[in-house]
Coordinates of C-alpha atoms and ligand atoms in Angstrom, one line a residue:
M1 CA -32.2 -4.3 10.5
E2 CA -29.4 -1.9 9.7
Q3 CA -27.3 -3.0 6.7
K4 CA -23.6 -3.5 7.2
I5 CA -20.7 -4.0 4.9
K6 CA -18.5 -7.1 5.5
I7 CA -14.8 -6.6 5.0
A8 CA -12.3 -9.4 4.9
V9 CA -8.8 -8.6 6.2
Q10 CA -5.7 -10.8 6.7
K11 CA -6.0 -12.6 10.1
S12 CA -2.2 -12.4 10.8
G13 CA 0.8 -11.7 8.6
R14 CA 2.3 -8.8 6.7
L15 CA -0.9 -7.0 5.8
Y16 CA -2.7 -7.4 9.2
E17 CA -1.3 -4.4 11.1
D18 CA -1.5 -1.9 8.4
S19 CA -5.0 -3.0 7.5
I20 CA -6.2 -2.6 11.1
K21 CA -4.4 0.7 11.4
L22 CA -6.1 2.1 8.3
L23 CA -9.6 1.1 9.5
K24 CA -8.9 2.6 13.0
E25 CA -7.6 5.8 11.5
C26 CA -10.8 6.0 9.5
G27 CA -12.5 6.3 12.9
I28 CA -13.9 2.8 12.9
G29 CA -13.8 1.4 16.4
F30 CA -13.7 -2.4 17.0
S31 CA -12.0 -4.9 19.2
N32 CA -9.7 -7.3 17.5
G33 CA -8.7 -9.8 20.2
M34 CA -6.4 -12.6 19.2
N35 CA -8.1 -15.6 17.6
K36 CA -11.2 -13.7 16.8
L37 CA -12.6 -14.6 13.4
R38 CA -15.1 -11.8 13.1
T39 CA -15.9 -8.6 14.9
E40 CA -18.5 -5.8 14.6
A41 CA -17.5 -2.2 14.5
Q42 CA -19.1 -0.1 17.3
N43 CA -19.6 3.1 15.4
F44 CA -19.7 2.2 11.7
P45 CA -22.0 -0.3 9.8
M46 CA -19.2 -2.8 9.3
E47 CA -18.4 -6.4 10.2
I48 CA -14.8 -7.5 9.9
L49 CA -13.8 -11.0 9.0
F50 CA -10.3 -12.2 9.7
L51 CA -9.1 -14.7 7.0
R52 CA -6.0 -16.1 5.4
D53 CA -5.0 -13.8 2.6
D54 CA -5.2 -16.5 -0.1
D55 CA -8.9 -17.1 0.8
I56 CA -9.9 -13.4 0.6
P57 CA -10.5 -13.1 -3.1
Q58 CA -12.7 -16.2 -3.1
Y59 CA -14.8 -15.0 -0.2
V60 CA -15.3 -11.6 -1.8
E61 CA -16.3 -13.2 -5.1
D62 CA -18.8 -15.4 -3.4
G63 CA -20.2 -12.5 -1.5
V64 CA -19.4 -14.0 1.9
A65 CA -17.5 -10.7 2.3
D66 CA -18.5 -7.6 0.3
I67 CA -15.0 -6.1 0.2
G68 CA -11.5 -7.1 1.2
I69 CA -7.9 -5.9 1.7
V70 CA -5.4 -8.2 -0.1
G71 CA -2.1 -8.0 -1.9
E72 CA -2.4 -7.4 -5.7
N73 CA -0.2 -10.5 -6.1
I74 CA -2.8 -12.7 -4.5
L75 CA -5.6 -11.0 -6.5
A76 CA -3.7 -11.8 -9.7
E77 CA -2.8 -15.3 -8.6
T78 CA -6.4 -16.3 -7.7
G79 CA -7.7 -14.7 -10.9
K80 CA -11.0 -13.9 -9.3
A81 CA -13.4 -11.5 -10.9
L82 CA -13.4 -8.6 -8.5
N83 CA -13.4 -4.8 -8.6
L84 CA -10.1 -3.3 -7.7
V85 CA -11.4 -0.2 -5.8
E86 CA -8.3 1.4 -4.5
R87 CA -4.6 0.9 -4.1
L88 CA -3.7 1.4 -0.4
G89 CA 0.0 2.2 -0.4
F90 CA 1.2 -0.4 2.0
G91 CA 2.4 -4.0 1.7
K92 CA 4.6 -3.0 -1.1
C93 CA 6.7 -5.8 -2.6
R94 CA 7.5 -7.3 -6.0
L95 CA 7.3 -10.8 -7.4
S96 CA 10.8 -11.5 -8.7
L97 CA 12.8 -14.1 -10.5
A98 CA 16.0 -15.0 -8.8
V99 CA 18.8 -17.4 -9.6
P100 CA 21.8 -18.8 -7.5
K101 CA 24.6 -16.2 -7.3
S102 CA 26.8 -18.5 -9.2
S103 CA 24.4 -18.9 -12.1
A104 CA 25.5 -17.7 -15.5
Y105 CA 22.1 -16.1 -16.1
E106 CA 22.4 -12.9 -18.2
K107 CA 19.1 -12.4 -19.9
L108 CA 15.5 -13.5 -19.8
S109 CA 15.9 -16.1 -22.5
D110 CA 18.4 -17.9 -20.3
L111 CA 15.3 -19.1 -18.4
N112 CA 14.5 -21.5 -21.2
G113 CA 14.5 -25.0 -20.0
M114 CA 15.0 -24.0 -16.4
K115 CA 13.0 -25.4 -13.5
I116 CA 11.5 -22.5 -11.6
A117 CA 10.1 -23.0 -8.1
T118 CA 7.2 -20.6 -7.0
S119 CA 4.0 -20.3 -5.0
Y120 CA 2.7 -18.0 -7.8
S121 CA 2.4 -20.3 -10.7
R122 CA -0.5 -18.5 -12.4
V123 CA 1.2 -15.1 -12.5
L124 CA 4.6 -16.7 -13.5
Q125 CA 3.0 -18.7 -16.2
G126 CA 1.4 -15.6 -17.7
Y127 CA 4.8 -13.9 -17.5
L128 CA 6.7 -16.7 -19.2
K129 CA 4.1 -16.9 -21.9
E130 CA 4.2 -13.2 -22.6
N131 CA 7.9 -13.4 -22.9
K132 CA 7.9 -16.6 -25.0
I133 CA 10.0 -18.6 -22.5
Q134 CA 9.7 -22.3 -22.1
G135 CA 10.3 -22.8 -18.4
E136 CA 9.2 -25.6 -16.2
I137 CA 7.2 -24.4 -13.2
H138 CA 7.5 -26.2 -10.0
E139 CA 4.6 -25.2 -7.6
I140 CA 5.5 -25.2 -3.9
S141 CA 3.6 -23.6 -1.1
G142 CA 6.4 -22.2 1.0
S143 CA 10.1 -21.8 1.6
V144 CA 10.6 -21.2 -2.1
E145 CA 14.0 -19.6 -1.5
I146 CA 15.7 -22.8 -0.5
A147 CA 14.6 -24.8 -3.6
P148 CA 17.8 -24.2 -5.6
S149 CA 20.1 -25.2 -2.8
I150 CA 18.3 -28.5 -2.3
G151 CA 18.4 -29.2 -6.0
L152 CA 14.7 -28.8 -6.5
A153 CA 14.9 -25.9 -9.0
D154 CA 17.3 -23.8 -11.1
A155 CA 15.5 -20.5 -10.3
V156 CA 12.8 -19.2 -8.0
C157 CA 10.0 -16.7 -8.4
D158 CA 9.1 -15.2 -5.1
L159 CA 8.0 -12.1 -3.2
V160 CA 10.7 -9.7 -2.3
S161 CA 10.7 -6.4 -0.5
S162 CA 14.3 -5.6 0.6
G163 CA 15.9 -8.6 -1.1
S164 CA 17.7 -9.7 2.0
T165 CA 16.0 -13.1 2.2
L166 CA 17.1 -13.9 -1.3
F167 CA 20.6 -12.7 -0.6
A168 CA 20.8 -14.7 2.6
N169 CA 19.9 -17.8 0.6
G170 CA 22.6 -17.2 -2.0
L171 CA 20.2 -15.9 -4.7
R172 CA 20.5 -13.0 -7.1
E173 CA 17.3 -11.2 -8.1
V174 CA 17.2 -10.9 -11.9
E175 CA 13.8 -9.9 -13.1
T176 CA 10.6 -8.3 -11.7
V177 CA 7.5 -10.2 -12.7
M178 CA 5.0 -7.9 -11.0
S179 CA 4.9 -5.1 -8.5
S180 CA 2.3 -5.3 -5.8
E181 CA 0.8 -3.4 -2.9
A182 CA -2.3 -3.9 -0.7
V183 CA -5.5 -3.1 -2.5
L184 CA -9.1 -2.7 -1.6
V185 CA -11.3 -5.1 -3.6
A186 CA -15.0 -5.4 -3.9
N187 CA -17.6 -7.9 -5.0
R188 CA -18.9 -6.9 -8.5
N189 CA -22.5 -7.0 -7.5
L190 CA -22.6 -5.0 -4.3
G191 CA -26.0 -4.2 -2.9
S192 CA -26.9 -0.5 -3.1
E193 CA -26.6 -0.1 0.7
Q194 CA -23.2 -1.7 0.7
A195 CA -22.1 0.4 -2.2
A196 CA -23.1 3.5 -0.2
I197 CA -21.2 2.3 2.9
L198 CA -18.2 1.6 0.6
D199 CA -18.3 5.2 -0.7
K200 CA -18.3 6.5 2.9
L201 CA -15.3 4.2 3.8
L202 CA -13.4 5.3 0.6
F203 CA -14.0 8.9 1.5
R204 CA -12.4 8.4 4.9
M205 CA -9.6 6.2 3.5
R206 CA -8.6 8.9 1.1
A207 CA -8.7 11.6 3.7
V208 CA -6.4 9.5 6.0
R209 CA -4.0 8.6 3.2
K210 CA -3.8 12.2 1.9
A211 CA -3.1 13.5 5.4
R212 CA -0.3 10.9 5.9
S213 CA 1.5 12.2 2.9
N214 CA 1.1 15.9 3.7
R215 CA 2.5 18.2 6.4
Y216 CA 1.2 21.5 7.8
I217 CA 3.9 24.1 7.7
L218 CA 4.1 27.4 9.7
L219 CA 6.8 30.0 9.4
N220 CA 7.6 33.6 10.1
A221 CA 8.8 35.9 7.4
P222 CA 9.6 39.6 7.0
D223 CA 6.8 41.3 4.9
E224 CA 9.1 42.2 2.1
K225 CA 9.9 38.5 1.5
L226 CA 6.3 37.3 1.6
E227 CA 5.9 37.2 -2.2
T228 CA 9.0 35.1 -2.8
I229 CA 8.0 32.8 0.1
C230 CA 4.5 32.3 -1.1
N231 CA 5.8 31.3 -4.5
I232 CA 7.9 28.6 -2.9
L233 CA 4.9 27.1 -1.1
P234 CA 2.5 25.1 -3.2
G235 CA -0.4 25.0 -0.7
M236 CA -3.9 23.8 -1.3
K237 CA -5.3 27.0 -2.6
S238 CA -2.9 29.8 -1.4
P239 CA -1.1 30.2 1.9
T240 CA -2.7 31.8 4.9
I241 CA -0.9 35.0 5.9
L242 CA -1.4 36.4 9.4
P243 CA 0.3 39.5 10.8
L244 CA 2.6 39.0 13.8
A245 CA 2.5 41.3 16.8
E246 CA 6.0 42.5 15.7
K247 CA 5.6 45.0 13.0
G248 CA 6.9 44.1 9.5
W249 CA 6.6 40.4 10.1
S250 CA 3.9 37.8 9.2
S251 CA 3.2 34.2 9.9
V252 CA 2.6 32.0 6.8
H253 CA 0.7 28.7 7.0
S254 CA 0.4 26.1 4.2
V255 CA 0.3 22.4 3.4
I256 CA 3.2 20.6 1.7
D257 CA 3.9 17.2 0.3
E258 CA 6.1 15.2 2.6
N259 CA 8.3 14.3 -0.3
D260 CA 9.1 17.9 -1.0
F261 CA 9.7 18.8 2.6
W262 CA 13.5 19.1 2.7
E263 CA 13.7 20.9 -0.6
I264 CA 11.0 23.4 0.3
T265 CA 12.3 24.1 3.8
E266 CA 15.8 24.7 2.5
K267 CA 14.5 27.2 0.0
L268 CA 12.4 28.9 2.6
K269 CA 15.3 29.4 4.9
E270 CA 17.5 30.8 2.1
N271 CA 14.7 33.3 1.4
G272 CA 14.4 34.6 4.9
A273 CA 11.9 32.4 6.6
E274 CA 12.4 31.9 10.3
G275 CA 10.8 29.7 13.0
I276 CA 9.7 27.0 10.6
L277 CA 7.4 24.5 12.1
V278 CA 6.2 21.3 10.3
V279 CA 3.4 19.3 11.9
P280 CA 1.5 16.2 10.9
I281 CA -2.0 16.4 9.7
E282 CA -4.6 14.0 11.1
K283 CA -7.2 14.1 8.3
M284 CA -7.3 16.0 5.1
I285 CA -10.4 16.6 3.1
I286 CA -10.1 18.4 -0.2
Ligands
LIG301 P1 -1.6 -16.1 5.3 O1 -1.3 -16.8 6.6 O2 -2.6 -15.1 5.4 O3 -1.8 -17.0 4.1 P2 1.0 -15.5 4.1 O4 2.1 -16.1 4.8 O5 0.6 -16.2 2.8 O6 -0.2 -15.3 5.1 P3 2.3 -12.9 4.3 O7 3.7 -13.4 4.3 O8 1.7 -12.4 5.5 O9 1.4 -14.1 3.6 O10 2.2 -11.8 3.1 C1 0.9 -11.3 2.8 C2 1.1 -10.3 1.7 O11 2.0 -9.3 2.1 C3 1.7 -10.9 0.4 O12 0.8 -11.5 -0.3 C4 2.2 -9.6 -0.3 O13 1.2 -9.0 -1.0 C5 2.6 -8.7 0.9 N1 4.1 -8.6 1.1 C6 4.8 -7.4 1.3 N2 6.1 -7.6 1.4 C7 6.3 -8.9 1.3 C8 7.5 -9.7 1.4 N3 8.7 -9.2 1.5 N4 7.3 -11.0 1.3 C9 6.1 -11.5 1.2 N5 5.0 -10.8 1.1 C10 5.1 -9.5 1.1
LIG302 ZN1 -1.1 -16.7 2.3

């Protein structure tokens, strides 16, 4: 029988959609109907298990799944012995300490003696210990942000992305305990066939992620400006230059980082580039 790799992804929640999207963009076809607990890919040796995020590290450690996609915060909290194979660039958030807006909190040592509500007691405990703070950790499984207003705690330690939930609950974010994003984790003793499939998957994930952060740029330039324009463009090797039908003009093609896009296009325009087109790249293999 053909060997497969079993991947655990979140069943529903904040990581679900981006995890599915990444697999699909890797060319892996599968159906993921609601309430399905497992599904097989049609064109890749993969079985997908849909689980609660908290359970994923345990399943991967036990080998029920070979690999998994989970938040770094969950990986740290469960403390399982797994390989962190790749950071995936989505599900970005931070585990932060927050106090009521009216609190006199100024510095970390003000946490001494405070009651802190959290669902991440292991990570918080490590942080307090590292900073030599004697706080009292109150473990609760959800709705941490309301703990101060109901008199359960003096501070909270919770996941934040924009900070709006904290703000809406009258809290002020004061310290970052850890930064997190979705990561690909793997069992430490993968079989050789699974390891080979993981390599293939990683190759595809990197091509997809690289493509997402790059753009293909095309522009026209008068020949006398070509040198300046080529110096502005970073490109993978060097830009492609093709003559236009109109004499004295060329078309220049290259690849730029999305983050540099505005800066580069402004410079290109200033230096005589015309008809600048920027298009998304679907896959990028370098
Ligand atoms: P499950 O039902 O699978 O246990 P959950 O409710 O525990 O889900 P979600 O809220 O879906 O978990 O969050 C999953 C992960 O998404 C978190 O562990 C974290 O890594 C990431 N994340 C990103 N942004 C945020 C945020 N603003 N708040 C909470 N988690 C976030
Ligand atoms: Zn969870």
